[in-house]
């Protein structure tokens, strides 16, 4: 393991309203495949579009079948030291909001509180009714689908149940985006981790803070869309799981 980055420690120590923004790169260390990568879900089965899910039985069966295939891996995945370091930053009262593009629920498993978390693309750890938006635990629905091959319906309103992720063709939730953009306006540091910062509108969340002159740190292995940005304060090309935890430990320890 490398020595923690001194500039990273300084910036984390000085901040007390950090907007943390995370992408797939933070979860590869937990065995979650980057769904855009070579082993990704997209390469093996065609995605089911939201309108098709809402309008057709066959699409709903295909969708639930795809989710059933990936559910055990998601249910059993554990947060890695980078997720835990972010939860430690919150415990040290330094986190304004964690905004993630990931749908693996690992920030919540690591201890990041719901009130400090926005999952802009939803989460696989809940099932949502598409009519009344009630949330429930996935296990019972997957067991029922596996047994009957019938897409589950809401016990309250009979609406279609769907894992609470944002599907292709489905709108992001206004409430989530508002929380994220509001935090971007109030943050005193932006920390983008494991994201190539290419997916919109999520990637424009850190930009709003940077336009206000907020210090901006990117840790990612490989290029990002924000490399070379005038407001970029610190760019670390490396694995978040190796770079972040020792720096957080030093920043909190010395605070
Ligand atoms: Zn319902």
CSV table of C-alpha atoms and ligand atoms in Angstrom, one decimal, residues 129 131-134 154 156-159, ligand 1:
chain,number,residue,atom,x,y,z
A,129,UNK,CA,-44.3,-0.4,-6.5
A,131,UNK,CA,-48.0,2.8,-8.7
A,132,UNK,CA,-48.0,3.6,-5.0
A,133,UNK,CA,-44.1,3.7,-4.6
A,134,UNK,CA,-44.1,1.6,-1.5
A,154,UNK,CA,-48.0,-4.9,-5.0
A,156,UNK,CA,-51.5,-2.9,-1.4
A,157,UNK,CA,-52.5,-1.5,-4.8
A,158,UNK,CA,-51.9,-4.3,-7.3
A,159,UNK,CA,-49.3,-2.2,-9.1
B,1,LIG,ZN1,-48.6,-0.3,-4.7
